Amino acid sequence: MRNNEQAQIPLIETRGLTKTFAATPALSEVDFTLYSGEVHALLGENGAGKSTLIKLLTGVHKRDAGVILLEGKEIEPRSPRHCQELGISAVYQEINLIPTLSVAENIFLGRQPMRRGLVDMKTANRKAYELLKAFDIDIDVTRDLSAYSIAIQQIVAIVRGVDLSAKVLILDEPTSSLDRHEVETLFSVIRSLKERGIGILLITHFLDQVYEISDRITVLRNGIKVGEHLTSELPRIQLISEMLGKALTEELAVQKSGISSNGLDREPFLRVHGFARRGMMQPFDLEVRKGEIVGLAGLLGSGRTEIAHLIFGIKHSEQGEAYVNGQAANLSSPQKAVQYGFGLCPEDRKEDGIIADLSVRANIILALQAKLGWFEHLTPKKQEQLAEEMISALRIVTTDMEKPVKELSGGNQQKVILARWLVSNPEFLILDEPTRGIDVGAHAEIINIVKRLAQEGKAMLVISSELPEIVDYSDRVMVLRDKQVIAELEGDQISEAMIMQTIAER
Amino acid sequence: MKSRAFPLLMTTLVFALLYLFCLTQYSSFASMRVVCNLLRNYAYLGIPAIGVTFVILSGGIDLSPGSVIAFTGVFCALMIERNGMHPLVVFAIILVIGTLFGATMGSIIHYFKIPAFIVTLAGLFLARGGAYVLTTDSISITHQFYVDVSNIVYVFPDGGRFTFAAGAFVIVLLVGIFLAHYTRFGRNVYAMGGNETGALLQGVPIGRTTITIYALSSFLATFAGIILSLSKRSGDSTIAMGAELDIIAGVVIGGTLLTGGVGYVVGTFIGILLPGVIHTYLTLDGSLTPWWIKIIIGVLLFGFIGMQMLLSSQFNPLKLIRIPRRAAA
């Protein structure tokens, strides 16, 4: 249906689209086109600029430079409302509908059919039923939206968007919490929208789904467009290397220098068997020995952070069992995980990690105090001594220990979080993206600290998007794709090329 | 649909059972006299409760109605008795003042993002303080208009007197039901309470709706103040002390979720009258002091809130029971 694409005027076209947040470019000179009746997948890792592009198209943010054309005419998106009126609708992962209203009311909220000045629910119900029926969704539209599955709720949001005279539909991670059957239902809706000539911009982490439903793919990395391809002509391995920004020329087996895989006969510190949670993570096994660094590699959304959360008890596993030092362990809450000697440095440092207004010292002793309980008081002297030790051991750059953590640089904040767990002397540390967003110098230091901790005999589980980093320090690497552990690499197998190839394999 | 109406069904059932029980004990419960007395005595709580229902449906709270009722009464008494103004003129003025008062609270809540609890608590003190500053005396109103209004009454064959106040209560109830279910404003209120961000993104005018909700609530509280002043024929700054709590209790017992988004105006009607039925029973019985009513309301509130917790998805009692899992083979 896109054979005559060259002759067609694109539904949406951007030229040189640029947006900068606080001196950091989020999107630079991106040209993007979306044709009527196509599904165009937008792919990229964290910070690639996908959400910035969407926010510029839906009027959430204003662009710094470039033009946006809708059917060949320049537009100036002012607000999500304005864009809806122009014909650009977006449906997000977290569905922004009203769970306590009926399906029909959600579809017609704010534009209910009126009769003699009254809201005419009868007509609204009939129309809503017909709209959904057109997509082969036959449900009772008078029931609460919350009575239905996420997939149906998503479709209701799509139907509402399309009924608001949408020409362009943006779907942001629509399938991330759906099961296989629900994805099918959603895809059949997307296919019939295609037939109606609606242009669909799809963002998803699931590469299988990209190949199943999309016609074209645009890859962004660090705010720059790195490729635009017909899906049918793009090999997976090339797609992954574009997303990760790695050349394919590297030799397959790079000799590892370290003294790895020497302790595989030792009893692991932590052994997890068959942990899983519906809609979050497929069953996986995991072993971590003392003095060993296990790396988790995979694309964004492949399930890396989910593994960390399940092990640390932030979300508790629906099945499987865990053993710490060979003893059955109950990992149903972070508190319990801490009692077993676990520590977690979360991915989002600002949101989940530091307490910005507290001092360096207070942040460092936080976990230790929590472990001791309310009644074991840490004397100010002891606190100072611990903070001082850590500041010098990790070389945290701060004028004094009473400085609020928010005034430190990113790398130093990361060290404070590390220090927090180190003072409580954990046996097992989970680091989720320990080097994200910190400068080059601090980057090397953090990696050295990670290696040193393993040498000191700690068990480590490290998540990182930086392949060279993972390859550098990991004794073993678990490779993830689509919420599933698909391979475990050891020793000589650990290389960037091998990891990428594993992710690309079907 | 079913789960949304469940709290209302429970309230209606409790009310019906209670009324039936009272009927078996005292046949007078079948008379229009008891019914009319209930409507008349509870009009001053029921009318503002309709407004507060909208507030709670939207996910907010309004603590000011009791004070607004008192201020209205004192204001009317002073203007009519001391300044010699005609009651209808005074009513018009105070209704405008009351509505602006509510609209101001709504604006502060919306534009400054201050919690409704704090803003309307300030409103409570302002209005009550205003009433005391106007006068601490209880002022009788002897204007002929008041006498005329109290003569507007429909007398049932059995002697039940359907007064002006009872009529006003029923009319406000009907208008409330209409507003909630057949206007865009009403549906927007439900949408806001269900998911405010969602409502905003779907194009619901949050600001306008918030301001209208609080203006409506204060308008009805002022109206209730006028009704109370007409029945009492006086203005007293200590009147309706704590009425806001009876009102909120009535709304919640009536099946409106405190978290917003779910509830019915007619439920509030029942929730407000429920204590009235108990009160009437205790009065006729005579062996228990009417203060028992407070204890019964407390128990009912606990019961209904507990039931709401069970219904809301955030709390699933089944999750408290953990079945130990045997190691898989």
Short mmCIF file of C-alpha atoms in Angstrom, two decimals, chain A residues 69-409:
data_model
loop_
_atom_site.label_atom_id
_atom_site.label_comp_id
_atom_site.label_asym_id
_atom_site.label_seq_id
_atom_site.Cartn_x
_atom_site.Cartn_y
_atom_site.Cartn_z
CA LEU A 69 4.20 19.73 8.58
CA LEU A 70 0.82 18.07 8.78
CA GLU A 71 -0.38 17.03 5.32
CA GLY A 72 2.06 19.47 3.80
CA LYS A 73 0.95 22.44 5.91
CA GLU A 74 3.10 23.85 8.64
CA ILE A 75 1.58 23.53 12.10
CA GLU A 76 2.39 25.07 15.45
CA PRO A 77 1.37 22.58 18.18
CA ARG A 78 0.36 24.51 21.28
CA SER A 79 -1.12 21.90 23.63
CA PRO A 80 -2.25 18.26 23.61
CA ARG A 81 -5.79 19.58 23.21
CA HIS A 82 -4.81 21.68 20.20
CA CYS A 83 -3.07 18.71 18.59
CA GLN A 84 -6.10 16.52 19.12
CA GLU A 85 -8.11 19.10 17.24
CA LEU A 86 -5.53 19.06 14.43
CA GLY A 87 -5.85 15.28 14.26
CA ILE A 88 -2.85 14.02 16.24
CA SER A 89 -3.82 11.78 19.14
CA ALA A 90 -1.56 9.92 21.53
CA VAL A 91 -2.26 6.89 23.69
CA TYR A 92 0.24 6.32 26.46
CA GLN A 93 1.31 3.24 28.37
CA GLU A 94 -0.41 4.44 31.52
CA ILE A 95 -3.89 4.86 30.16
CA ASN A 96 -5.21 8.30 30.89
CA LEU A 97 -8.86 7.45 31.07
CA ILE A 98 -11.27 7.41 34.00
CA PRO A 99 -11.48 3.93 35.57
CA THR A 100 -14.65 4.74 37.51
CA LEU A 101 -16.69 5.83 34.48
CA SER A 102 -18.31 3.50 31.98
CA VAL A 103 -16.62 2.62 28.69
CA ALA A 104 -19.11 4.75 26.76
CA GLU A 105 -18.64 7.74 29.06
CA ASN A 106 -14.90 7.51 28.62
CA ILE A 107 -15.20 7.55 24.85
CA PHE A 108 -17.51 10.57 24.93
CA LEU A 109 -16.13 12.46 27.94
CA GLY A 110 -16.41 16.19 27.36
CA ARG A 111 -18.31 15.71 24.08
CA GLN A 112 -21.34 13.71 25.16
CA PRO A 113 -24.25 13.66 22.73
CA MET A 114 -26.92 16.04 24.03
CA ARG A 115 -30.67 16.00 23.63
CA ARG A 116 -32.76 18.96 24.70
CA GLY A 117 -29.84 20.23 26.77
CA LEU A 118 -29.39 16.92 28.59
CA VAL A 119 -26.63 14.37 28.32
CA ASP A 120 -28.05 11.59 26.17
CA MET A 121 -26.45 8.42 27.51
CA LYS A 122 -28.60 6.16 25.36
CA THR A 123 -27.14 7.56 22.17
CA ALA A 124 -23.65 7.62 23.70
CA ASN A 125 -23.94 3.94 24.64
CA ARG A 126 -25.19 2.97 21.19
CA LYS A 127 -22.46 4.92 19.39
CA ALA A 128 -19.73 3.61 21.69
CA TYR A 129 -20.91 0.06 21.09
CA GLU A 130 -20.85 0.59 17.31
CA LEU A 131 -17.40 2.18 17.39
CA LEU A 132 -15.94 -0.77 19.27
CA LYS A 133 -17.87 -3.29 17.22
CA ALA A 134 -16.19 -1.94 14.10
CA PHE A 135 -12.98 -3.35 15.56
CA ASP A 136 -14.62 -6.65 16.47
CA ILE A 137 -14.66 -5.71 20.13
CA ASP A 138 -18.05 -6.74 21.43
CA ILE A 139 -18.39 -5.60 25.04
CA ASP A 140 -20.93 -4.08 27.41
CA VAL A 141 -20.12 -0.37 27.15
CA THR A 142 -22.17 0.54 30.23
CA ARG A 143 -19.78 -1.24 32.58
CA ASP A 144 -16.95 0.55 34.36
CA LEU A 145 -13.75 0.86 32.35
CA SER A 146 -11.86 -0.72 35.27
CA ALA A 147 -13.87 -3.92 34.80
CA TYR A 148 -11.93 -4.61 31.61
CA SER A 149 -8.39 -5.78 30.88
CA ILE A 150 -5.59 -3.34 30.13
CA ALA A 151 -5.78 -4.34 26.46
CA ILE A 152 -9.45 -3.38 26.20
CA GLN A 153 -8.78 -0.16 28.09
CA GLN A 154 -6.02 0.62 25.63
CA ILE A 155 -8.35 -0.05 22.71
CA VAL A 156 -11.00 2.18 24.29
CA ALA A 157 -8.38 4.95 24.49
CA ILE A 158 -7.47 4.34 20.84
CA VAL A 159 -11.11 4.39 19.76
CA ARG A 160 -11.61 7.65 21.61
CA GLY A 161 -8.53 9.10 19.93
CA VAL A 162 -9.56 7.95 16.48
CA ASP A 163 -13.11 9.16 16.94
CA LEU A 164 -11.74 12.62 17.74
CA SER A 165 -11.00 12.72 13.98
CA ALA A 166 -7.43 11.50 14.37
CA LYS A 167 -5.26 11.26 11.29
CA VAL A 168 -2.16 10.44 13.25
CA LEU A 169 -2.17 8.03 16.17
CA ILE A 170 0.84 7.82 18.46
CA LEU A 171 1.08 4.64 20.53
CA ASP A 172 3.66 4.83 23.29
CA GLU A 173 4.55 1.36 24.61
CA PRO A 174 1.04 0.04 24.11
CA THR A 175 1.95 -3.62 24.61
CA SER A 176 4.29 -3.54 27.58
CA SER A 177 1.77 -4.96 30.04
CA LEU A 178 -0.23 -7.16 27.68
CA ASP A 179 -0.05 -10.90 27.27
CA ARG A 180 0.34 -12.55 23.87
CA HIS A 181 -3.37 -12.90 23.22
CA GLU A 182 -4.07 -9.30 24.15
CA VAL A 183 -1.28 -8.13 21.86
CA GLU A 184 -3.03 -9.99 19.01
CA THR A 185 -6.28 -8.15 19.74
CA LEU A 186 -4.49 -4.82 19.79
CA PHE A 187 -2.61 -5.59 16.57
CA SER A 188 -5.80 -6.45 14.75
CA VAL A 189 -7.14 -3.05 15.79
CA ILE A 190 -3.95 -1.40 14.54
CA ARG A 191 -4.27 -3.24 11.21
CA SER A 192 -7.81 -2.05 10.63
CA LEU A 193 -6.72 1.51 11.49
CA LYS A 194 -4.05 1.17 8.81
CA GLU A 195 -6.70 0.21 6.31
CA ARG A 196 -8.59 3.36 7.17
CA GLY A 197 -5.53 5.36 6.20
CA ILE A 198 -4.49 6.43 9.67
CA GLY A 199 -0.76 6.92 10.16
CA ILE A 200 0.51 5.16 13.27
CA LEU A 201 3.68 6.04 15.14
CA LEU A 202 4.59 3.12 17.38
CA ILE A 203 7.08 3.06 20.21
CA THR A 204 7.85 -0.31 21.72
CA HIS A 205 10.68 -2.27 23.32
CA PHE A 206 9.63 -5.53 21.78
CA LEU A 207 11.64 -6.15 18.62
CA ASP A 208 9.53 -9.16 17.61
CA GLN A 209 6.50 -6.93 17.59
CA VAL A 210 8.31 -4.28 15.58
CA TYR A 211 8.99 -6.84 12.88
CA GLU A 212 5.46 -8.18 13.08
CA ILE A 213 3.48 -4.97 12.70
CA SER A 214 5.64 -2.10 11.43
CA ASP A 215 6.29 -1.02 7.84
CA ARG A 216 9.18 1.31 8.54
CA ILE A 217 11.65 1.90 11.35
CA THR A 218 13.40 5.05 12.46
CA VAL A 219 16.24 4.65 14.95
CA LEU A 220 17.28 7.49 17.23
CA ARG A 221 20.33 7.62 19.45
CA ASN A 222 21.31 10.49 21.75
CA GLY A 223 18.85 12.77 20.02
CA ILE A 224 20.13 12.09 16.52
CA LYS A 225 18.47 10.08 13.78
CA VAL A 226 20.85 7.23 12.97
CA GLY A 227 18.76 5.35 10.47
CA GLU A 228 15.48 5.03 8.63
CA HIS A 229 14.66 1.70 6.98
CA LEU A 230 11.92 -0.41 5.54
CA THR A 231 11.32 -3.04 8.18
CA SER A 232 11.51 -5.83 5.62
CA GLU A 233 14.97 -4.73 4.56
CA LEU A 234 16.57 -4.29 7.98
CA PRO A 235 18.38 -7.26 9.55
CA ARG A 236 17.95 -7.47 13.30
CA ILE A 237 21.62 -7.37 14.07
CA GLN A 238 21.95 -4.10 12.17
CA LEU A 239 18.98 -2.65 14.03
CA ILE A 240 20.49 -3.55 17.38
CA SER A 241 23.88 -2.20 16.49
CA GLU A 242 22.28 1.07 15.38
CA MET A 243 20.33 1.29 18.63
CA LEU A 244 23.38 0.60 20.78
CA GLY A 245 25.73 2.58 18.55
CA LYS A 246 28.28 -0.18 18.08
CA ALA A 247 30.00 -1.17 14.90
CA LEU A 248 29.65 -4.76 13.76
CA THR A 249 33.29 -5.19 12.79
CA GLU A 250 34.48 -6.33 16.18
CA GLU A 251 35.87 -9.84 16.41
CA LEU A 252 33.56 -12.37 17.83
CA ALA A 253 35.59 -13.73 20.69
CA VAL A 254 37.70 -11.22 22.47
CA GLN A 255 40.13 -12.73 24.93
CA LYS A 256 39.22 -11.74 28.45
CA SER A 257 42.07 -10.75 30.65
CA GLY A 258 40.56 -11.43 34.05
CA ILE A 259 40.72 -14.59 36.09
CA SER A 260 37.11 -15.42 35.58
CA SER A 261 35.06 -18.59 35.77
CA ASN A 262 37.42 -19.99 38.35
CA GLY A 263 34.90 -20.37 41.13
CA LEU A 264 31.94 -21.94 39.43
CA ASP A 265 32.12 -24.96 41.70
CA ARG A 266 31.65 -22.81 44.79
CA GLU A 267 28.21 -22.72 46.41
CA PRO A 268 26.58 -19.50 45.21
CA PHE A 269 25.74 -16.77 47.71
CA LEU A 270 22.38 -16.28 46.05
CA ARG A 271 20.54 -18.81 44.00
CA VAL A 272 17.17 -17.91 42.47
CA HIS A 273 15.11 -20.52 40.73
CA GLY A 274 12.07 -19.78 38.55
CA PHE A 275 11.30 -16.26 39.80
CA ALA A 276 8.62 -14.64 37.64
CA ARG A 277 5.77 -12.19 37.72
CA ARG A 278 2.96 -11.94 35.23
CA GLY A 279 3.25 -8.99 32.86
CA MET A 280 6.65 -8.14 34.30
CA MET A 281 9.16 -10.97 33.89
CA GLN A 282 9.27 -14.50 32.49
CA PRO A 283 10.66 -17.20 34.84
CA PHE A 284 14.42 -16.96 35.27
CA ASP A 285 17.22 -18.64 37.20
CA LEU A 286 20.14 -16.71 38.60
CA GLU A 287 23.23 -17.53 40.63
CA VAL A 288 25.70 -15.10 42.09
CA ARG A 289 28.82 -16.22 43.96
CA LYS A 290 30.92 -14.27 46.38
CA GLY A 291 33.60 -12.31 44.57
CA GLU A 292 31.76 -12.67 41.30
CA ILE A 293 30.29 -9.96 39.08
CA VAL A 294 27.25 -10.97 37.07
CA GLY A 295 26.24 -8.53 34.36
CA LEU A 296 22.73 -8.12 33.01
CA ALA A 297 22.68 -7.02 29.38
CA GLY A 298 19.77 -6.28 27.10
CA LEU A 299 17.92 -3.47 25.45
CA LEU A 300 15.84 -0.98 27.35
CA GLY A 301 12.71 -2.71 28.65
CA SER A 302 14.13 -6.20 28.25
CA GLY A 303 13.64 -6.94 31.94
CA ARG A 304 16.96 -5.97 33.56
CA THR A 305 15.56 -3.65 36.20
CA GLU A 306 12.66 -6.05 36.70
CA ILE A 307 15.12 -8.77 37.78
CA ALA A 308 16.69 -6.39 40.28
CA HIS A 309 13.28 -5.46 41.66
CA LEU A 310 12.15 -9.07 42.01
CA ILE A 311 15.34 -10.11 43.79
CA PHE A 312 15.30 -7.12 46.12
CA GLY A 313 11.61 -7.67 46.94
CA ILE A 314 10.35 -4.34 45.57
CA LYS A 315 7.91 -6.40 43.51
CA HIS A 316 7.51 -9.85 44.85
CA SER A 317 7.81 -12.89 42.69
CA GLU A 318 4.70 -14.93 42.08
CA GLN A 319 6.58 -18.17 41.85
CA GLY A 320 9.92 -19.87 42.28
CA GLU A 321 12.26 -19.95 45.23
CA ALA A 322 15.41 -18.29 46.42
CA TYR A 323 18.35 -19.55 48.48
CA VAL A 324 20.90 -17.44 50.31
CA ASN A 325 24.01 -19.40 51.26
CA GLY A 326 22.09 -22.57 50.48
CA GLN A 327 19.23 -21.73 52.85
CA ALA A 328 15.72 -21.06 51.55
CA ALA A 329 15.12 -17.30 51.72
CA ASN A 330 12.01 -15.17 51.67
CA LEU A 331 12.61 -12.13 49.48
CA SER A 332 9.16 -10.58 49.65
CA SER A 333 10.19 -7.08 50.75
CA PRO A 334 13.25 -4.83 50.53
CA GLN A 335 13.44 -4.94 54.32
CA LYS A 336 13.87 -8.72 54.23
CA ALA A 337 16.38 -8.46 51.40
CA VAL A 338 18.44 -6.07 53.52
CA GLN A 339 18.37 -8.53 56.41
CA TYR A 340 19.92 -11.13 54.12
CA GLY A 341 22.72 -8.70 53.37
CA PHE A 342 21.47 -7.33 50.05
CA GLY A 343 21.92 -3.78 48.83
CA LEU A 344 20.43 -2.03 45.79
CA CYS A 345 21.60 1.13 44.04
CA PRO A 346 18.60 2.05 41.93
CA GLU A 347 18.54 3.21 38.34
CA ASP A 348 16.90 6.55 38.92
CA ARG A 349 19.33 8.19 41.29
CA LYS A 350 17.31 11.36 41.75
CA GLU A 351 13.93 9.71 42.29
CA ASP A 352 14.75 6.53 44.19
CA GLY A 353 18.26 6.94 45.48
CA ILE A 354 19.47 10.04 47.22
CA ILE A 355 17.51 12.16 49.61
CA ALA A 356 18.49 15.43 48.01
CA ASP A 357 18.09 17.79 50.94
CA LEU A 358 19.85 15.65 53.51
CA SER A 359 23.58 15.94 54.05
CA VAL A 360 26.19 13.59 52.67
CA ARG A 361 26.62 12.12 56.16
CA ALA A 362 22.89 11.56 56.69
CA ASN A 363 22.55 9.92 53.29
CA ILE A 364 25.45 7.60 53.99
CA ILE A 365 24.20 6.32 57.35
CA LEU A 366 20.59 5.93 56.19
CA ALA A 367 20.65 2.24 55.30
CA LEU A 368 22.73 1.29 58.32
CA GLN A 369 20.28 3.05 60.63
CA ALA A 370 17.38 1.31 58.92
CA LYS A 371 19.08 -2.04 59.40
CA LEU A 372 19.77 -1.41 63.08
CA GLY A 373 16.18 -0.42 63.78
CA TRP A 374 14.76 2.50 65.69
CA PHE A 375 16.30 1.83 69.04
CA GLU A 376 19.96 1.32 68.18
CA HIS A 377 21.27 4.81 68.07
CA LEU A 378 24.30 5.67 66.00
CA THR A 379 26.21 8.29 67.94
CA PRO A 380 27.10 11.45 66.02
CA LYS A 381 30.75 10.53 66.49
CA LYS A 382 30.28 7.10 64.96
CA GLN A 383 28.29 8.66 62.11
CA GLU A 384 31.04 11.12 61.36
CA GLN A 385 33.67 8.43 61.46
CA LEU A 386 31.73 6.24 59.01
CA ALA A 387 31.05 9.15 56.66
CA GLU A 388 34.71 10.19 56.75
CA GLU A 389 35.88 6.66 55.98
CA MET A 390 33.58 6.43 52.99
CA ILE A 391 34.37 9.89 51.66
CA SER A 392 38.05 9.02 51.54
CA ALA A 393 37.63 5.40 50.43
CA LEU A 394 35.40 6.28 47.48
CA ARG A 395 37.01 9.68 46.96
CA ILE A 396 33.73 11.54 47.17
CA VAL A 397 34.38 15.15 46.24
CA THR A 398 32.60 17.37 48.73
CA THR A 399 33.69 20.37 50.79
CA ASP A 400 32.33 18.78 53.93
CA MET A 401 30.09 15.94 55.01
CA GLU A 402 27.24 18.24 56.05
CA LYS A 403 26.71 19.51 52.52
CA PRO A 404 23.28 18.63 51.04
CA VAL A 405 23.69 15.81 48.53
CA LYS A 406 21.84 17.71 45.83
CA GLU A 407 24.79 20.10 45.54
CA LEU A 408 27.14 17.28 44.50
CA SER A 409 27.83 16.21 40.93
#
